[in-house]
Amino acid sequence: MPAGLKQKEVNLPTYEFDPKTNLKLRNWFVQEKRDLAFRKNRTPYSTWVSEIMLQQTRVAAMLPLYEKFIHRFPKPEDLAIAEEEEVFRYWQGLGYYSRAKNLLAGVQKLVNEFGGKFPKTLEEALSLPGVGPYTARAILSISYNLPFAVLDGNAKRVLSRLVLFKESGPKADPALQKIADSFLNLDFPGDHNEAVMELGARVCIPKPLCNECPLQNDCLAYQNGVQESIPEMEKKKKEILLNIRFYILKTKHGILLIRYPERRFFKTIYSLPFSFEGKNPYDSDPVLDWDLKPSDLGIKFKHTITHHKIQGFVSETELDTKSEKKLLENFYKIRPSIEIKYCNWKNLETEFPSSISKKIKQTLAKDGAVLPGLEN
Ligand code: SF4
């Protein structure tokens, strides 16, 4: 069909694919697939780790971290007995620490309740913490070759374009899952899923490279010349601008770090206490109700967390035993679930494993700020 010709709108819950389309896709994948570390010696566990790491993270950024992680925790049994803080250290650079926390909880359940062997049913796989429909389907198909079609962002884009399916967003997922199920190559479900996602990552990208695509002749969006406008863009979440002040509170035990699950950011990791400044929709850490006046170090840095554009500031002060006790009493009163620990200046990045700690250090070093008592 010539490009530009108006095609009847397609809004199908299922779609009949020509088996030759599957074959073309698989041949392309076999020849073109990237030689990625997580594709070697695949086990359900290594697939699980790689799939969780790849959520929200680009392959190039994830690969070195994946290799280090698997080297340190080669089997589920090694990860299951690890301390959460060590796991977080190996997660540093990937962000979204709740993923690491859930992975650890999921692997502990796998070892304790399934003898370390990843289950083979969707229902049992979904019973593991941190394993949602996408991850379960990916592990079952890629590691056991079971017939489950996966649907990540890349797969959704490819499928929507192939059949000219225009809707997007969570409401469109059930229909897209049916399309994915109809397209699944039942002889090679694992390869098929990886092929769809690989095509979406490298060829059927937002500005698609249709001339390099093995499915060009099968693609309704291409035939209609509308490939760039499918799927319809989801409305972006409104950006929220935040000013956040971080506090370096020096005590005789070291720099104070806190965490508690109710706060907006860093729910799972320890961080320097922080407060929001100016207009904002969130509660601050309970650091403001105190008599001490921390000094502003006069530095600024920028950071982004999802749709939050953050301007960061830093203050510091020294707490003697009495004021530390008073501060902690206040913390526990306002946030009973709060946990505390101490770090030193050298290991701030490993103990507060967010790129924010690195930015604070780098900005201070660049501005030549003097921080008495923080050399160690
Ligand atoms: S022809 Fe273009 S739009 Fe269609 S699947 Fe291939 S890359 Fe995507």
Coordinates of C-alpha atoms and ligand atoms in Angstrom, one line a residue:
M1 CA 0.0 0.0 0.0
P2 CA 1.5 3.3 -1.0
A3 CA 2.7 5.6 1.8
G4 CA 0.2 8.2 2.8
L5 CA -2.8 6.2 1.7
K6 CA -5.5 6.5 4.4
Q7 CA -6.1 3.1 6.0
K8 CA -9.2 2.2 7.9
E9 CA -8.4 2.7 11.5
V10 CA -7.3 -0.4 13.2
N11 CA -8.2 -0.9 16.8
L12 CA -7.9 -4.6 17.3
P13 CA -7.8 -6.7 20.4
T14 CA -6.1 -9.5 18.4
Y15 CA -4.4 -9.5 15.1
E16 CA -3.5 -12.3 12.7
F17 CA 0.2 -12.2 11.8
D18 CA 1.7 -13.9 8.9
P19 CA 4.2 -16.6 10.2
K20 CA 6.6 -15.3 7.7
T21 CA 6.8 -12.0 9.6
N22 CA 7.9 -14.0 12.7
L23 CA 10.5 -15.8 10.7
K24 CA 11.9 -12.5 9.3
L25 CA 12.1 -11.1 12.8
R26 CA 13.8 -14.1 14.2
N27 CA 16.4 -14.3 11.3
W28 CA 17.1 -10.6 11.8
F29 CA 17.6 -11.2 15.6
V30 CA 19.9 -14.3 15.1
Q31 CA 22.1 -12.2 12.8
E32 CA 22.0 -8.9 14.4
K33 CA 21.6 -9.4 18.2
R34 CA 24.1 -7.6 20.4
D35 CA 26.6 -9.7 22.2
L36 CA 25.5 -8.6 25.7
A37 CA 27.0 -9.9 28.9
F38 CA 23.5 -10.9 30.3
R39 CA 22.9 -13.0 27.2
K40 CA 25.7 -15.4 28.1
N41 CA 25.1 -18.4 30.4
R42 CA 21.5 -17.4 31.0
T43 CA 19.7 -18.7 34.0
P44 CA 16.3 -17.5 35.3
Y45 CA 18.3 -15.7 38.1
S46 CA 20.6 -13.8 35.7
T47 CA 17.7 -12.9 33.5
W48 CA 15.8 -11.7 36.6
V49 CA 18.7 -9.5 37.7
S50 CA 19.3 -8.1 34.2
E51 CA 15.6 -7.4 33.6
I52 CA 15.2 -5.5 36.9
M53 CA 18.4 -3.5 36.2
L54 CA 17.2 -2.6 32.7
Q55 CA 14.0 -1.0 34.0
Q56 CA 14.7 2.8 33.8
T57 CA 18.3 2.3 32.8
R58 CA 20.0 2.2 29.4
V59 CA 21.9 -1.0 28.4
A60 CA 25.3 0.7 28.2
A61 CA 25.0 2.2 31.7
M62 CA 23.7 -1.1 33.2
L63 CA 26.2 -3.5 31.7
P64 CA 29.3 -2.9 33.9
L65 CA 27.1 -2.8 37.0
Y66 CA 25.4 -6.0 36.0
E67 CA 28.8 -7.8 35.5
K68 CA 30.0 -6.6 38.9
F69 CA 26.7 -7.6 40.6
I70 CA 26.7 -11.1 39.1
H71 CA 30.4 -11.6 39.9
R72 CA 29.7 -10.7 43.6
F73 CA 26.3 -12.6 43.7
P74 CA 26.6 -15.4 41.1
K75 CA 23.7 -17.5 42.4
P76 CA 20.4 -16.7 44.2
E77 CA 21.8 -18.3 47.3
D78 CA 24.6 -15.7 47.4
L79 CA 22.3 -12.8 47.0
A80 CA 19.7 -14.2 49.5
I81 CA 22.2 -14.0 52.4
A82 CA 23.6 -10.6 51.5
E83 CA 23.1 -7.5 53.7
E84 CA 20.8 -5.0 52.1
E85 CA 23.4 -2.3 52.4
E86 CA 25.9 -4.3 50.5
V87 CA 23.3 -5.0 47.8
F88 CA 22.6 -1.2 47.6
R89 CA 26.3 -0.6 47.2
Y90 CA 26.4 -2.9 44.1
W91 CA 23.3 -1.1 42.9
Q92 CA 24.9 2.3 43.0
G93 CA 24.6 4.1 39.6
L94 CA 21.3 2.5 38.8
G95 CA 19.1 4.5 41.2
Y96 CA 15.6 3.5 42.1
Y97 CA 16.8 1.5 45.1
S98 CA 13.3 0.0 45.8
R99 CA 14.1 -2.3 42.8
A100 CA 17.2 -3.6 44.6
K101 CA 15.2 -4.0 47.8
N102 CA 12.5 -6.0 46.1
L103 CA 14.9 -8.1 44.1
L104 CA 16.6 -9.1 47.4
A105 CA 13.2 -9.9 49.0
G106 CA 12.2 -11.8 45.9
V107 CA 15.4 -13.9 45.8
Q108 CA 15.1 -14.6 49.5
K109 CA 11.6 -16.0 48.9
L110 CA 12.9 -18.0 46.0
V111 CA 15.6 -19.6 48.1
N112 CA 13.4 -20.1 51.1
E113 CA 10.2 -21.3 49.5
F114 CA 11.2 -22.6 46.1
G115 CA 14.6 -24.1 46.9
G116 CA 16.3 -21.5 44.7
K117 CA 14.7 -22.8 41.5
F118 CA 12.6 -20.2 39.7
P119 CA 9.1 -21.5 39.3
K120 CA 7.6 -22.3 35.9
T121 CA 4.1 -21.0 36.3
L122 CA 3.1 -17.4 35.8
E123 CA 1.1 -17.5 39.1
E124 CA 4.0 -18.7 41.2
A125 CA 6.5 -16.3 39.4
L126 CA 4.1 -13.4 40.2
S127 CA 4.1 -14.4 43.9
L128 CA 7.8 -13.3 44.2
P129 CA 8.3 -9.8 45.5
G130 CA 9.4 -7.4 42.7
V131 CA 8.3 -9.7 39.9
G132 CA 5.5 -8.1 37.9
P133 CA 3.8 -9.3 34.8
Y134 CA 6.6 -8.0 32.5
T135 CA 9.5 -9.5 34.5
A136 CA 7.6 -12.9 35.0
R137 CA 6.9 -13.2 31.3
A138 CA 10.4 -12.2 30.4
I139 CA 12.1 -14.8 32.7
L140 CA 9.7 -17.6 31.8
S141 CA 10.0 -17.1 28.1
I142 CA 13.7 -16.3 27.9
S143 CA 15.0 -18.8 30.4
Y144 CA 12.5 -21.6 30.0
N145 CA 11.2 -20.9 26.5
L146 CA 7.7 -20.9 27.8
P147 CA 5.0 -19.2 25.6
F148 CA 4.5 -15.8 27.3
A149 CA 4.7 -12.6 25.2
V150 CA 6.3 -9.7 26.9
L151 CA 5.3 -6.1 26.7
D152 CA 7.9 -3.4 27.6
G153 CA 8.0 0.1 26.2
N154 CA 10.0 -1.0 23.1
A155 CA 7.7 -3.9 22.4
K156 CA 4.7 -1.7 22.7
R157 CA 6.1 0.8 20.1
V158 CA 6.9 -2.0 17.6
L159 CA 3.5 -3.8 18.0
S160 CA 1.5 -0.5 17.8
R161 CA 3.3 0.4 14.6
L162 CA 3.0 -3.0 13.0
V163 CA -0.8 -3.1 13.4
L164 CA -1.4 0.6 13.4
F165 CA -2.7 0.6 17.0
K166 CA -3.0 4.2 18.1
E167 CA -3.8 4.2 21.8
S168 CA -1.2 4.4 24.4
G169 CA -0.9 4.5 28.2
P170 CA -2.0 1.9 30.8
K171 CA -5.5 1.7 29.3
A172 CA -4.1 0.4 26.1
D173 CA -2.1 -2.4 27.7
P174 CA -4.7 -5.2 27.7
A175 CA -5.3 -4.8 23.9
L176 CA -1.5 -4.6 23.3
Q177 CA -1.0 -7.7 25.4
K178 CA -3.4 -9.5 23.1
I179 CA -1.6 -8.2 20.0
A180 CA 1.7 -9.4 21.6
D181 CA 0.2 -12.8 22.3
S182 CA -1.0 -13.1 18.7
F183 CA 2.4 -12.2 17.4
L184 CA 4.3 -14.6 19.7
N185 CA 6.5 -17.1 17.9
L186 CA 5.5 -20.3 19.7
D187 CA 8.6 -22.2 18.5
F188 CA 11.0 -19.6 19.9
P189 CA 9.2 -17.5 22.5
G190 CA 12.3 -16.3 24.3
D191 CA 14.1 -15.3 21.1
H192 CA 11.0 -13.7 19.8
N193 CA 10.5 -11.6 22.8
E194 CA 14.1 -10.5 22.8
A195 CA 13.9 -9.8 19.1
V196 CA 10.8 -7.5 19.4
M197 CA 12.5 -5.6 22.2
E198 CA 15.8 -5.4 20.4
L199 CA 14.1 -4.1 17.3
G200 CA 12.4 -1.5 19.4
A201 CA 15.7 -0.5 21.0
R202 CA 17.7 -0.2 17.8
V203 CA 15.5 0.2 14.7
C204 CA 11.9 0.9 15.6
I205 CA 13.0 3.8 17.9
P206 CA 10.9 6.9 18.4
K207 CA 12.2 8.2 15.0
P208 CA 12.2 4.8 13.3
L209 CA 14.9 3.6 10.9
C210 CA 12.4 1.9 8.7
N211 CA 14.9 1.4 5.9
E212 CA 16.9 -0.9 8.2
C213 CA 13.8 -2.8 9.4
P214 CA 13.2 -6.4 8.5
L215 CA 9.5 -5.9 9.0
Q216 CA 9.1 -2.9 6.7
N217 CA 6.8 -4.8 4.2
D218 CA 4.6 -6.0 7.1
C219 CA 4.2 -2.7 8.9
L220 CA 0.9 -0.9 8.6
A221 CA 2.3 2.3 10.1
Y222 CA 5.1 2.4 7.6
Q223 CA 2.7 1.6 4.7
N224 CA 0.6 4.5 5.8
G225 CA 3.5 6.9 6.4
V226 CA 2.4 7.5 10.0
Q227 CA 5.2 5.6 11.8
E228 CA 6.5 8.6 13.7
S229 CA 3.1 9.5 15.1
I230 CA 2.3 6.0 16.4
P231 CA 1.9 5.3 19.3
E232 CA 0.3 8.6 20.3
M233 CA 2.4 10.4 22.9
E234 CA 1.3 10.1 26.4
K235 CA 1.0 13.3 28.3
K236 CA 4.1 14.0 30.2
K237 CA 3.8 14.5 34.0
K238 CA 4.0 18.1 34.9
E239 CA 7.5 19.1 36.0
I240 CA 7.8 20.0 39.7
L241 CA 10.6 22.4 40.7
L242 CA 12.0 21.8 44.1
N243 CA 14.6 23.5 46.3
I244 CA 16.1 20.9 48.7
R245 CA 18.6 21.6 51.4
F246 CA 20.8 18.7 52.6
Y247 CA 22.4 18.8 56.1
I248 CA 25.8 17.5 56.9
L249 CA 25.4 17.0 60.7
K250 CA 28.7 16.1 62.2
T251 CA 28.6 14.1 65.5
K252 CA 31.2 12.3 67.5
H253 CA 30.1 9.1 65.8
G254 CA 30.4 10.5 62.2
I255 CA 28.0 12.2 59.8
L256 CA 24.4 11.4 60.5
L257 CA 22.4 9.6 57.9
I258 CA 18.7 8.7 58.1
R259 CA 16.0 6.8 56.3
Y260 CA 12.3 6.1 56.8
P261 CA 9.8 4.7 54.3
E262 CA 7.2 7.4 54.5
R263 CA 9.2 10.2 52.9
R264 CA 9.0 11.3 49.2
F265 CA 12.6 10.5 48.2
F266 CA 15.1 8.0 49.3
K267 CA 12.5 5.8 50.9
T268 CA 14.8 2.7 50.9
I269 CA 18.3 4.1 51.3
Y270 CA 20.0 6.2 54.0
S271 CA 20.6 9.8 53.0
L272 CA 21.7 13.0 54.6
P273 CA 18.7 14.6 56.3
F274 CA 17.1 17.2 54.0
S275 CA 14.3 19.8 54.0
F276 CA 12.3 21.4 51.2
E277 CA 12.5 25.1 50.8
G278 CA 9.8 27.4 49.5
K279 CA 6.6 26.1 48.0
N280 CA 6.4 22.4 47.6
P281 CA 3.9 19.6 48.0
Y282 CA 6.0 17.3 50.3
D283 CA 6.9 17.0 54.0
S284 CA 10.5 17.7 55.0
D285 CA 12.6 15.4 57.1
P286 CA 12.2 16.4 60.8
V287 CA 15.4 18.6 60.9
L288 CA 13.9 22.0 61.2
D289 CA 12.6 21.9 64.7
W290 CA 15.8 22.5 66.5
D291 CA 17.8 25.4 68.0
L292 CA 21.1 25.0 66.1
K293 CA 21.7 27.1 63.1
P294 CA 23.6 25.1 60.4
S295 CA 25.8 27.2 58.2
D296 CA 25.0 27.4 54.5
L297 CA 28.0 26.2 52.5
G298 CA 27.0 28.5 49.6
I299 CA 27.0 25.7 46.9
K300 CA 24.2 24.8 44.5
F301 CA 23.8 21.7 42.3
K302 CA 21.1 20.4 40.0
H303 CA 19.5 17.0 40.1
T304 CA 16.5 15.3 38.5
I305 CA 14.3 12.6 40.1
T306 CA 11.6 11.4 37.7
H307 CA 9.6 14.6 36.9
H308 CA 11.2 16.6 39.8
K309 CA 13.8 19.2 38.8
I310 CA 15.8 19.8 41.9
Q311 CA 18.1 22.6 42.9
G312 CA 20.2 21.4 45.9
F313 CA 21.8 23.4 48.6
V314 CA 24.0 22.2 51.5
S315 CA 24.4 23.3 55.1
E316 CA 26.5 21.8 57.8
T317 CA 27.0 22.0 61.6
E318 CA 28.6 20.1 64.4
L319 CA 26.4 18.5 67.0
D320 CA 27.6 17.9 70.6
T321 CA 26.3 14.9 72.4
K322 CA 23.5 16.9 74.0
S323 CA 22.2 18.5 70.8
E324 CA 22.5 15.2 68.9
K325 CA 20.4 13.5 71.6
K326 CA 17.8 16.2 71.4
L327 CA 17.7 16.1 67.6
L328 CA 17.3 12.3 67.6
E329 CA 14.6 12.4 70.2
N330 CA 12.8 14.8 68.0
F331 CA 13.3 12.6 64.9
Y332 CA 11.9 9.5 66.7
K333 CA 8.9 11.5 68.0
I334 CA 7.9 12.9 64.6
R335 CA 8.9 9.8 62.6
P336 CA 8.9 6.7 64.8
S337 CA 10.0 4.5 61.8
I338 CA 13.2 6.5 61.3
E339 CA 16.5 4.6 61.2
I340 CA 19.9 6.2 61.7
K341 CA 23.5 5.4 61.0
Y342 CA 26.8 7.3 60.6
C343 CA 29.3 7.6 57.9
N344 CA 32.5 9.5 57.3
W345 CA 33.3 12.0 54.5
K346 CA 35.2 9.4 52.5
N347 CA 32.4 6.8 52.4
L348 CA 29.5 9.2 52.0
E349 CA 28.8 8.0 48.5
T350 CA 28.7 4.3 49.5
E351 CA 26.5 4.9 52.5
F352 CA 24.2 7.5 50.8
P353 CA 24.2 5.7 47.5
S354 CA 22.7 8.4 45.3
S355 CA 24.5 10.5 42.7
I356 CA 23.5 13.4 44.9
S357 CA 26.2 12.5 47.4
K358 CA 28.8 12.6 44.6
K359 CA 27.4 15.9 43.3
I360 CA 27.7 17.4 46.8
K361 CA 31.3 16.3 47.1
Q362 CA 32.2 17.4 43.6
T363 CA 30.6 20.8 43.9
L364 CA 32.3 21.4 47.2
A365 CA 35.7 20.4 45.8
K366 CA 35.2 22.6 42.7
D367 CA 34.2 25.6 44.8
G368 CA 37.2 25.0 47.2
A369 CA 34.9 25.0 50.2
V370 CA 36.6 24.3 53.5
L371 CA 34.9 21.7 55.6
P372 CA 36.7 21.4 58.9
G373 CA 36.4 17.9 60.3
L374 CA 35.4 16.2 57.0
E375 CA 38.8 15.2 55.8
N376 CA 38.3 11.5 56.8
Ligands
SF4_1 S1 8.9 -0.4 9.4 FE1 9.5 1.3 10.7 S2 7.7 1.7 12.0 FE2 7.5 -0.3 11.1 S3 8.3 -1.8 12.6 FE3 9.9 -1.3 11.2 S4 11.0 0.4 12.1 FE4 9.1 0.3 13.1

